[in-house]
Coordinates of C-alpha atoms in Angstrom, one line a residue:
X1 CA 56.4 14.8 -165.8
X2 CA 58.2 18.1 -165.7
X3 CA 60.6 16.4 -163.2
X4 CA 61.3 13.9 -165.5
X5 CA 61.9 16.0 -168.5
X6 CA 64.0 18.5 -166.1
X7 CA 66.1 15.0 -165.3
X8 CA 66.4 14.1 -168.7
X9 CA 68.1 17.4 -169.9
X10 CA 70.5 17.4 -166.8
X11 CA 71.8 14.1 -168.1
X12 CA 72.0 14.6 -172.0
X13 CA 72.4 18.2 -171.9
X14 CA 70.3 20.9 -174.2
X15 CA 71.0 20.1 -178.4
X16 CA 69.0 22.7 -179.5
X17 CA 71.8 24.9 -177.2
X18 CA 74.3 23.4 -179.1
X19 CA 72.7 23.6 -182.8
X20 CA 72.2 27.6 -181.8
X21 CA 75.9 28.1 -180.5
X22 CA 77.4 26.3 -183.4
X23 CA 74.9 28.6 -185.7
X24 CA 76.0 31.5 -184.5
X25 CA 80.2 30.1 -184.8
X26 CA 79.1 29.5 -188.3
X27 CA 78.1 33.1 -189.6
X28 CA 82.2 33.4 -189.7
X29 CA 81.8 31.1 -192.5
X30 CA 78.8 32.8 -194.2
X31 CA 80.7 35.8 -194.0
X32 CA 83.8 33.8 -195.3
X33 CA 81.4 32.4 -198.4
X34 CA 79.5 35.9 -199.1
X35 CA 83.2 37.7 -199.4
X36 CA 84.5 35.0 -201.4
X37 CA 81.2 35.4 -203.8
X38 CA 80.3 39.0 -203.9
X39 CA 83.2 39.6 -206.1
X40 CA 81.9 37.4 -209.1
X41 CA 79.3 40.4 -209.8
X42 CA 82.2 43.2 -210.0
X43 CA 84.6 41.6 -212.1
X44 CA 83.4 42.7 -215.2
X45 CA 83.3 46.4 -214.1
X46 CA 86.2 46.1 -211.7
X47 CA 88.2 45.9 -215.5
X48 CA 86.5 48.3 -216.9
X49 CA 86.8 51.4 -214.0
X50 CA 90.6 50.5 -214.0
X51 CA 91.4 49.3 -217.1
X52 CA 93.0 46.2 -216.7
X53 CA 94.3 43.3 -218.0
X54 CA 93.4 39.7 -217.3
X55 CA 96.1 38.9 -215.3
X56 CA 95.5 42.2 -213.1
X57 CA 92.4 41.1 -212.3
X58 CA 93.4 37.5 -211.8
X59 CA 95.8 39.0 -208.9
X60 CA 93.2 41.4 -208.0
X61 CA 90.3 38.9 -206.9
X62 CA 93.0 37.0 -205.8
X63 CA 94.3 39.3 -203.6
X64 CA 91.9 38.5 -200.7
X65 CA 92.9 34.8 -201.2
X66 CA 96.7 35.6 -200.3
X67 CA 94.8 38.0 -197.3
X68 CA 93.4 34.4 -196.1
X69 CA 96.1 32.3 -196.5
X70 CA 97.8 35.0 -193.7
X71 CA 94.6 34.8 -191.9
X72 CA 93.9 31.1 -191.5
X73 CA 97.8 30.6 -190.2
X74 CA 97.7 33.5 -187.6
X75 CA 94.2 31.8 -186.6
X76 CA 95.4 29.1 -185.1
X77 CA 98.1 31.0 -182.9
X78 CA 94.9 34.1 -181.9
X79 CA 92.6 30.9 -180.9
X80 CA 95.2 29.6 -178.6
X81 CA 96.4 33.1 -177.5
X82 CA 92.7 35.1 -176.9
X83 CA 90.1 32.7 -177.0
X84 CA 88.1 31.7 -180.0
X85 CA 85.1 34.1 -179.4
X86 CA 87.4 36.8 -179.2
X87 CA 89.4 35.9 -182.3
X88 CA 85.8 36.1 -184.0
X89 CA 85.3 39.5 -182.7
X90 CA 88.6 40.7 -184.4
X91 CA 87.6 38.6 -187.7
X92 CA 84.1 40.6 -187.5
X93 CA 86.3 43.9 -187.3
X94 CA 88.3 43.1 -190.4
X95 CA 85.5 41.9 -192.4
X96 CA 83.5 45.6 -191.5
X97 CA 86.6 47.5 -192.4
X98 CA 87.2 46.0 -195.9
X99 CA 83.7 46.2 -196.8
X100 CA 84.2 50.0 -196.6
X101 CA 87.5 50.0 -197.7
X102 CA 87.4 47.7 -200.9
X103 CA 83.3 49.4 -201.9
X104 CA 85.0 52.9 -202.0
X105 CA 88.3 51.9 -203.1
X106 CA 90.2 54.9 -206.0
X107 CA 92.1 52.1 -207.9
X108 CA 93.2 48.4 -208.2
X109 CA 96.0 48.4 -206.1
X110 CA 93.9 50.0 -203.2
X111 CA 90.7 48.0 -203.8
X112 CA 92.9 45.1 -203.8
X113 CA 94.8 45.8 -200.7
X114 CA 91.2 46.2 -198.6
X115 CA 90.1 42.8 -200.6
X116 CA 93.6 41.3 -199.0
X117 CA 92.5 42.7 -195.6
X118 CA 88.9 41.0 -196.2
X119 CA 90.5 37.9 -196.5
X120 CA 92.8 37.9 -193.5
X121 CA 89.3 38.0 -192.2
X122 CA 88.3 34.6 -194.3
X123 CA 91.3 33.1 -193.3
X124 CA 90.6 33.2 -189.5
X125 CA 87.1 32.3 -189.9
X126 CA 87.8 29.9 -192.1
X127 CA 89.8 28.1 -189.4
X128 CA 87.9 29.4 -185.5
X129 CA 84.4 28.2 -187.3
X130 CA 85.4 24.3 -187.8
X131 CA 87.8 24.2 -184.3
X132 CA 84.9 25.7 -182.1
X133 CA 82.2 24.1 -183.5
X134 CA 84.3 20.4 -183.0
X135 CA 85.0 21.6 -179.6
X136 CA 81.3 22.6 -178.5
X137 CA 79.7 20.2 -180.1
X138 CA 79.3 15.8 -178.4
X139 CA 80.4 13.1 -180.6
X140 CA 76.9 12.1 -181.9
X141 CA 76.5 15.7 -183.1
X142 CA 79.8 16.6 -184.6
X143 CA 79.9 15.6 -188.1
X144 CA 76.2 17.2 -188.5
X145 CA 76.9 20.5 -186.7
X146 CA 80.6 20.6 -188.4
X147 CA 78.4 20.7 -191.7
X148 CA 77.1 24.2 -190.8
X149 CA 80.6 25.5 -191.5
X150 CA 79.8 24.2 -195.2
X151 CA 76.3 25.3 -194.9
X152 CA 77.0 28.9 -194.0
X153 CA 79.7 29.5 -196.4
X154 CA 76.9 28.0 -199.3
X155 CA 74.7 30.5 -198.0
X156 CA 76.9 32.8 -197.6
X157 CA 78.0 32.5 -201.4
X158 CA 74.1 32.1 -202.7
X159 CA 73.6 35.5 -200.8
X160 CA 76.3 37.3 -202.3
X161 CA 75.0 36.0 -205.5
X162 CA 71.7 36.8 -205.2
X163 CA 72.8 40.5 -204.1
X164 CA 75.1 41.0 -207.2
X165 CA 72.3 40.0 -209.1
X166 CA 69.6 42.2 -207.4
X167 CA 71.7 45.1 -207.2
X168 CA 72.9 44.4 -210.7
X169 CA 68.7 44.6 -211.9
X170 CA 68.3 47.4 -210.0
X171 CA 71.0 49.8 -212.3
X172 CA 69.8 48.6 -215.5
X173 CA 71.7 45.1 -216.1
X174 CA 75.2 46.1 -215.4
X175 CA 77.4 46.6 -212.6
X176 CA 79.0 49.8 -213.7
X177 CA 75.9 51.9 -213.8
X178 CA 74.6 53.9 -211.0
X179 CA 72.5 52.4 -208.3
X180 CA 72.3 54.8 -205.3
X181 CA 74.0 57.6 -204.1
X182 CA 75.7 58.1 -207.5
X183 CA 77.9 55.2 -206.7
X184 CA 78.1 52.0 -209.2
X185 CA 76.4 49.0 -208.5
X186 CA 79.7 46.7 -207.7
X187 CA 80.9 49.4 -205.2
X188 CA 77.0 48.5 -203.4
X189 CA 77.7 45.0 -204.1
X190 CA 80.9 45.1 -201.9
X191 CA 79.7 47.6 -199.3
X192 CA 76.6 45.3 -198.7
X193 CA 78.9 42.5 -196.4
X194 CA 78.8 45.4 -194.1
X195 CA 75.3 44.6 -191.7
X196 CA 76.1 40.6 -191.4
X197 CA 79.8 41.5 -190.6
X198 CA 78.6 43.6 -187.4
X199 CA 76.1 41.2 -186.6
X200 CA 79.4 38.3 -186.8
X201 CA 80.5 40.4 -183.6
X202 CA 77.4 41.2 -181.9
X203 CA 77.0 37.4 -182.1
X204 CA 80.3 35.8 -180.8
X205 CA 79.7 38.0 -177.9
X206 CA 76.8 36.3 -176.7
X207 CA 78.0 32.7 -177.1
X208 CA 80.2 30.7 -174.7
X209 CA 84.0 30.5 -175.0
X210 CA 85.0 26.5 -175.7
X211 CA 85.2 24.1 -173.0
X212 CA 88.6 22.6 -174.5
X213 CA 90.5 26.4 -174.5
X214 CA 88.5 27.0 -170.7
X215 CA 90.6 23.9 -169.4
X216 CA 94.0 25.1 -171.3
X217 CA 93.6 28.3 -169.7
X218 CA 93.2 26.6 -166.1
X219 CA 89.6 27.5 -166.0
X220 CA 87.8 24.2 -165.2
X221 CA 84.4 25.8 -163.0
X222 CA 83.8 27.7 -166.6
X223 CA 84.2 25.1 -169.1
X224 CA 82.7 22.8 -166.2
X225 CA 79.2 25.0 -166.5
X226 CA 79.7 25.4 -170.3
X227 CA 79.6 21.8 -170.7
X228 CA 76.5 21.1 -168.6
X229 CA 74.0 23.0 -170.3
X230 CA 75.6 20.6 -173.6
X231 CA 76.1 17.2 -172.3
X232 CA 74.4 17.2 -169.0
X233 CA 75.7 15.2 -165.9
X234 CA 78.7 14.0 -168.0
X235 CA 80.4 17.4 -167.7
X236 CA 82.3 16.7 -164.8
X237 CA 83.8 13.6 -166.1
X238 CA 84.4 15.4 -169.8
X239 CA 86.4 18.2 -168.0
X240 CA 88.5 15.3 -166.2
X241 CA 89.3 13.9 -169.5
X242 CA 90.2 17.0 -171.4
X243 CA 92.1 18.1 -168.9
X244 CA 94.1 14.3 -168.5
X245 CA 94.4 14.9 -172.5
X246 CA 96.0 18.3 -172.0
X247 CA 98.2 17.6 -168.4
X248 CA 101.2 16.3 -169.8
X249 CA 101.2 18.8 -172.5
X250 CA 103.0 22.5 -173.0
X251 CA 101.4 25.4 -174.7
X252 CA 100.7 24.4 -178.8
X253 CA 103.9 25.5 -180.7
X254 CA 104.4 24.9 -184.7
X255 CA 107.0 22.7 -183.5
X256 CA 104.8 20.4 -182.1
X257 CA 103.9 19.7 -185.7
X258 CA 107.4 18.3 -186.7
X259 CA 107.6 14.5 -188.0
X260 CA 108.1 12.3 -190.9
X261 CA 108.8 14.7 -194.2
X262 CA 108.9 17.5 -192.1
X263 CA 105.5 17.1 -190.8
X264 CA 103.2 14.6 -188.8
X265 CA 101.5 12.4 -191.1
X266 CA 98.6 13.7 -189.9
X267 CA 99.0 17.1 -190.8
X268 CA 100.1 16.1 -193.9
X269 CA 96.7 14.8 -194.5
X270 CA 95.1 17.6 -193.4
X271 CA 97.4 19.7 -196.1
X272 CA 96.3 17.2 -198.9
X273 CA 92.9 17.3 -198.0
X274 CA 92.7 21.1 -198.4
X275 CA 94.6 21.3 -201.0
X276 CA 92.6 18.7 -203.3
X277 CA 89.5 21.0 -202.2
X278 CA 90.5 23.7 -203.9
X279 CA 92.4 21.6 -207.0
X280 CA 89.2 20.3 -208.1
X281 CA 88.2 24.5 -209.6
X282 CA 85.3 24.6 -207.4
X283 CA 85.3 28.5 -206.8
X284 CA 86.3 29.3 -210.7
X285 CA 82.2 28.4 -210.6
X286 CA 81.6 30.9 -207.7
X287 CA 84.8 33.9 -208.5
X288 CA 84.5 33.6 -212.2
X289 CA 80.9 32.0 -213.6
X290 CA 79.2 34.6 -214.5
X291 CA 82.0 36.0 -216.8
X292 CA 82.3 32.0 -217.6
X293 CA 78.9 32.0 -219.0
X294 CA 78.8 34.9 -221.1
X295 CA 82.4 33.9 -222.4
X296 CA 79.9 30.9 -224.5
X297 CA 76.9 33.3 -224.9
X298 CA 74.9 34.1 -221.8
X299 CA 73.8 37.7 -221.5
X300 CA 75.3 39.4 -218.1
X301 CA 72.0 39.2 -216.2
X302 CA 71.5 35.7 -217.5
X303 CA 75.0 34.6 -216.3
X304 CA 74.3 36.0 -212.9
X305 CA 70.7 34.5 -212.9
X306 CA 72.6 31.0 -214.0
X307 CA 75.3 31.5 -210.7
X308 CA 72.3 32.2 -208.6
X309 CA 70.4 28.9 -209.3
X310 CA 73.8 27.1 -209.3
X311 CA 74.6 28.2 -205.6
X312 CA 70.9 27.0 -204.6
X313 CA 72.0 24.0 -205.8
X314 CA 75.0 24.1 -203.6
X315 CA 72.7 25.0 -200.7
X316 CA 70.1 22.1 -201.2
X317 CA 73.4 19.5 -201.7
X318 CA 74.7 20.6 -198.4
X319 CA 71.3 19.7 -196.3
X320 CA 71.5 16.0 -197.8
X321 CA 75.3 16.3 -196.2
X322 CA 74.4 17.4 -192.7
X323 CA 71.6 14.4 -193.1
X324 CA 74.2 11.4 -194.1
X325 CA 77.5 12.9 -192.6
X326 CA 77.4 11.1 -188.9
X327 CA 75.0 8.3 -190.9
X328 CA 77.4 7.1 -193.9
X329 CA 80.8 8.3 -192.6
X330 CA 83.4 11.1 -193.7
X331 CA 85.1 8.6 -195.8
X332 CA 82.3 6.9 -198.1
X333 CA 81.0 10.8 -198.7
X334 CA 84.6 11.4 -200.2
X335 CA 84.5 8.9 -202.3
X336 CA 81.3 9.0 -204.1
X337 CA 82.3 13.3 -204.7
X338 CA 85.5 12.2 -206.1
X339 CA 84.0 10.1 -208.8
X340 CA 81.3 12.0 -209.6
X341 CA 83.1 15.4 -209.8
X342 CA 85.7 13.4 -212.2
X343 CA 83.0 12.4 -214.5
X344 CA 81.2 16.1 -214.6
X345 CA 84.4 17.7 -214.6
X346 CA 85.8 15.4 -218.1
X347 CA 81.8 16.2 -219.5
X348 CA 82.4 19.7 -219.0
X349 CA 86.3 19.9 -220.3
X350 CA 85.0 17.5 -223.6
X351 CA 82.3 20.1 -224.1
X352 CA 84.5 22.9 -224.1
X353 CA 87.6 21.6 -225.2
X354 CA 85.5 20.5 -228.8
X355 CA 83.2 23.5 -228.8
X356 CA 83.7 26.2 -232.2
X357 CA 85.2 29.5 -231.9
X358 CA 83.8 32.7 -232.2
X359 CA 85.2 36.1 -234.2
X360 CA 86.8 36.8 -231.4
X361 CA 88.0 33.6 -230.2
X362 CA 85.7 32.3 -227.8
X363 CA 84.3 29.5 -226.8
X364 CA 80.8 28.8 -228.5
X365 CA 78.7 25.8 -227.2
X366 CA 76.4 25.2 -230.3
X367 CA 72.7 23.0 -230.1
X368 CA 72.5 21.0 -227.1
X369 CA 75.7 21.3 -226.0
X370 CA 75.1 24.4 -223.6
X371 CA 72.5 22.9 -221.7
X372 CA 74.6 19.8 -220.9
X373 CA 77.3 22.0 -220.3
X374 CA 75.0 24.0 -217.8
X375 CA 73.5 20.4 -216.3
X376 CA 77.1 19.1 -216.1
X377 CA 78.8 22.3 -214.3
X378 CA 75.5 21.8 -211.4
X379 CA 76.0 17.7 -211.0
X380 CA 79.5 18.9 -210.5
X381 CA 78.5 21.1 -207.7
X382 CA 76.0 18.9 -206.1
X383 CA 78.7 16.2 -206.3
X384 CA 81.3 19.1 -204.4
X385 CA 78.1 19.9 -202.2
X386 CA 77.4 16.7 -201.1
X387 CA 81.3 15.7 -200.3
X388 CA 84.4 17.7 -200.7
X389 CA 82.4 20.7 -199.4
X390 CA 81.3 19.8 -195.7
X391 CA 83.8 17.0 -195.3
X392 CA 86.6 18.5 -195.4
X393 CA 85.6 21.0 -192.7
X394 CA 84.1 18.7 -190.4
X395 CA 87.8 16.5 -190.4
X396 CA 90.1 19.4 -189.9
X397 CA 88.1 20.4 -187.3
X398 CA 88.1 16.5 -185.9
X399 CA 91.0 14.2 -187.1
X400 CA 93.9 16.4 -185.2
X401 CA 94.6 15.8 -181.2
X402 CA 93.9 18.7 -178.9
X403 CA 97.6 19.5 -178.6
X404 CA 98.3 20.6 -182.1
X405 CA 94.1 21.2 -183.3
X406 CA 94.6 25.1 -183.0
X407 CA 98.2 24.9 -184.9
X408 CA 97.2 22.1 -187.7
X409 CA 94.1 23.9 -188.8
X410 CA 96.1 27.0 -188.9
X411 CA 98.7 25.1 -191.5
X412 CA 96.4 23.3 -193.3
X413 CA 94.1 26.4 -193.5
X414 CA 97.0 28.2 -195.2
X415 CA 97.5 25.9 -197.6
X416 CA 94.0 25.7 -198.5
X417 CA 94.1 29.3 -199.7
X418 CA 97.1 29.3 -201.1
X419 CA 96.1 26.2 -203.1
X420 CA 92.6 28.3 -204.1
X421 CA 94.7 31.4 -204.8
X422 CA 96.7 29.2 -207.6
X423 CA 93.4 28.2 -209.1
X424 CA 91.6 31.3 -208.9
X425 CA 94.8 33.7 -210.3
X426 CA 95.5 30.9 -212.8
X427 CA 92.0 31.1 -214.2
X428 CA 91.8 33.6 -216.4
X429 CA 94.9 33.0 -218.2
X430 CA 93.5 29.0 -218.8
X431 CA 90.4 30.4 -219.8
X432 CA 91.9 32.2 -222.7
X433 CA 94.5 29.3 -223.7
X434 CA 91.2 26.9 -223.6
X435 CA 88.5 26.3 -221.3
X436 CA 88.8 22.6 -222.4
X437 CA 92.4 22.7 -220.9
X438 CA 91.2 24.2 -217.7
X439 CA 88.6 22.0 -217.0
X440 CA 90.9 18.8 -217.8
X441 CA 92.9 20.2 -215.3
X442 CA 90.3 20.1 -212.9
X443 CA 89.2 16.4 -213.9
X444 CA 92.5 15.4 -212.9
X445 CA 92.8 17.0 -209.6
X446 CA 89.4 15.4 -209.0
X447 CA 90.7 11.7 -209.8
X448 CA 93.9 12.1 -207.7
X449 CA 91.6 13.1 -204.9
X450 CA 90.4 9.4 -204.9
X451 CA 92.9 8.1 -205.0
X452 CA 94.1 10.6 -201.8
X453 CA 91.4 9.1 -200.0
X454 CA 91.3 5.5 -200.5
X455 CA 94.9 5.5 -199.2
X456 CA 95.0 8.4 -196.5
X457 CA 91.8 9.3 -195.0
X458 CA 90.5 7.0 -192.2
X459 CA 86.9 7.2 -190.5
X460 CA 86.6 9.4 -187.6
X461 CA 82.8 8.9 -187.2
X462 CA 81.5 8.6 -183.9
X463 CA 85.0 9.4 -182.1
X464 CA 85.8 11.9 -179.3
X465 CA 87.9 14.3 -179.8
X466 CA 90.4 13.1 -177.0
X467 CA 90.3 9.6 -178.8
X468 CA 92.3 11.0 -181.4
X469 CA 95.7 10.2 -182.0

């Protein structure tokens, strides 16, 4: 019997190797999601130590958003140049440094030039995690195993989140009191990414470089034995085809990526589908929700405890992903988010755009209208969980050839923060002309995304990676 399970893995491989691998690719992205988050807890007092304006702290939270839009286009070129597990190792040093950095920061300017470094770190996680995980992972796998990017960076955010709010409790209710050491609690909040970023190294040290970049770099016997403990006796013959799909090809340039309008219309694609991502206001719920919610009456502490249950909604969404992803398609997933983030998102802007005023001009939500707004803004994430979310990462890591994967993902990863750093800078401006406004905004994006789809986005289900075009 042992014979015949020992024969069994030698032809299909080990896919609880593969699930751990990709798990350990995908801290990069919990890291990318809990450095993204942790902020939302500090905003507050980040304006009060330096007293500043809205739009300083618009650019200030932003500033690690323009960090990532560097990051996620030199990515692409460190992935092709040193190997994706060593391009993790050098994302794991930048996330360590600006968690020092940005926690002990004297001002805004500095604080937000170690937040910029913290996102150069996002930035190239935000495009190795997806790549390596397609690469390492067979066909029948990748769409479920591409989800853990999504996962992680859910997790990521509901642990940032659930920090803020612990350390938060733990000084008395508010960030700018104590906590330990004599520093404030949003300096502990941002030192806390410290531990899982050395862990991010420890971690892409001890997994196995990708097959794909093994065979680029002329070393077939590696990528050979990498692929046999994943897919068994079919690693010779998956070597052979890699390297057929790579043979008449030169080294990945930018230029590779030239075409119609500039561009190949795939990459074009790719651009659209991170930018509509980020269009629909998705992280104005995770940067800016907690000063959201007391904006229409939530205490602090209850706006953080409201954030906390809203990124366990996230989490829970994204398991019911990974479960239908391979099952239903990329493409039907899309869909059914669009439409149902477009209905939320109009609820949410009617709600706001009618609420009353305040003395002071904000936004009041009287009688019921809070607790739709509050059931409205988590539909909204579960339909962004359940779609826009993983999808997106699972198809730039997919839909582009091996030629131009490492250089596509890089663009398309750029715009994807530039496109979030619009949103998330724009914010707090919209949220004083009108919440209603901002959130119309958002329903729009979210309607043009279906339309994106039902005339761009093809299936990719079920396809190896050297079947694409």
């Amino acid at each position: 019997m042992a014979d015949v399970r020992d024969e069994a893995l030698a032809e299909e491989g080990s896919s609880l190797k593969v699930v751990m691998i990709a798990s350990v690719a995908a801290v990069g992205g919990f890291l990318f999601g809990f450095d993204t988050a942790v902020i939302n807890g500090a905003v507050g007092a980040l304006q009060t130590t330096f007293q500043a304006s809205d739009a300083a702290i618009g650019l200030s939270v932003s500033s690690a958003l323009i960090g990532s839009a560097i990051g996620a286009f030199l990515g692409g070129q460190l992935a092709d140049r040193l190997g994706r597990i060593r391009t993790m190792v050098v994302a794991s040093v930048l996330f360590s440094v600006s968690a020092v950095g940005s926690g002990l920061a004297f001002g805004l300017v500095d604080f937000s030039l170690w937040r910029a470094v913290g996102g150069v770190a996002v930035g190239i996680a935000s495009v190795i995690a997806p790549a390596y995980i397609a690469e390492i992972a067979p066909a029948h796998l990748r769409g479920r195993l591409g989800s853990l990017q999504q996962l992680a960076i859910v997790s990521g955010i509901f642990a940032a989140l659930l920090v803020d709010y612990g350390i938060a409790a733990g000084a008395g209710g508010s960030a700018e009191n104590p906590f330990w050491l004599g520093l404030a609690a949003w300096r502990w909040m941002l030192l806390s990414e410290l531990p899982p970023a050395i862990l991010y190294g420890i971690g892409a040290l001890m997994i196995p470089e990708s097959p794909r970049y093994l065979v680029a770099k002329h070393r077939d016997d590696k990528a050979r034995e990498v692929l046999r403990s994943i897919i068994g006796r079919r690693a010779e013959a998956k070597v052979e085809e890699i390297r057929q799909s790579l043979s008449s090809e030169h080294t990945g340039r930018f230029s590779d990526l030239k075409g119609s309008f500039g561009l190949l219309p795939i990459v074009w694609v790719g651009i659209g589908l991170s930018v509509f991502q980020q269009f629909v206001g998705i992280n104005v719920i995770f940067y800016y929700s907690s000063v959201l919610w007391q904006a229409v009456g939530f205490s602090e502490r209850d706006s953080l405890a409201i954030t906390v249950i809203t990124s366990v909604t996230n989490i829970l969404t994204t398991f019911i992903a990974i479960a239908t992803v391979d099952r239903f398609g990329r493409r039907p997933l899309l869909i059914v988010g669009s439409v149902g983030m477009a209905l939320t998102l109009g609820a949410m802007a009617y709600l706001f755009g009618t609420a009353g005023m305040d003395a002071t001009g904000k936004p009041v939500l009287e009688g019921t209208s809070g607790t739709i707004a509050l059931v409205a803004a988590n539909l909204y994430v579960f339909c962004f969980g359940l779609s826009w979310g993983p999808v997106v990462w699972v198809l730039l890591g997919e839909m582009f050839n091996n030629r131009i994967r490492g250089r596509a993902l890089a663009l398309a990863g750029s715009a994807q923060w530039v496109a979030n750093f619009l949103v998330s800078a724009t914010f707090p401006s919209l949220r004083t002309a009108g919440l209603g406004l901002a959130y119309g905004l958002y329903t729009a994006a979210a309607m043009a995304s279906l339309v994106f789809v039902l005339l761009f986005i093809r299936e990719t289900k079920g396809k190896e990676l050297e079947d694409m075009e």
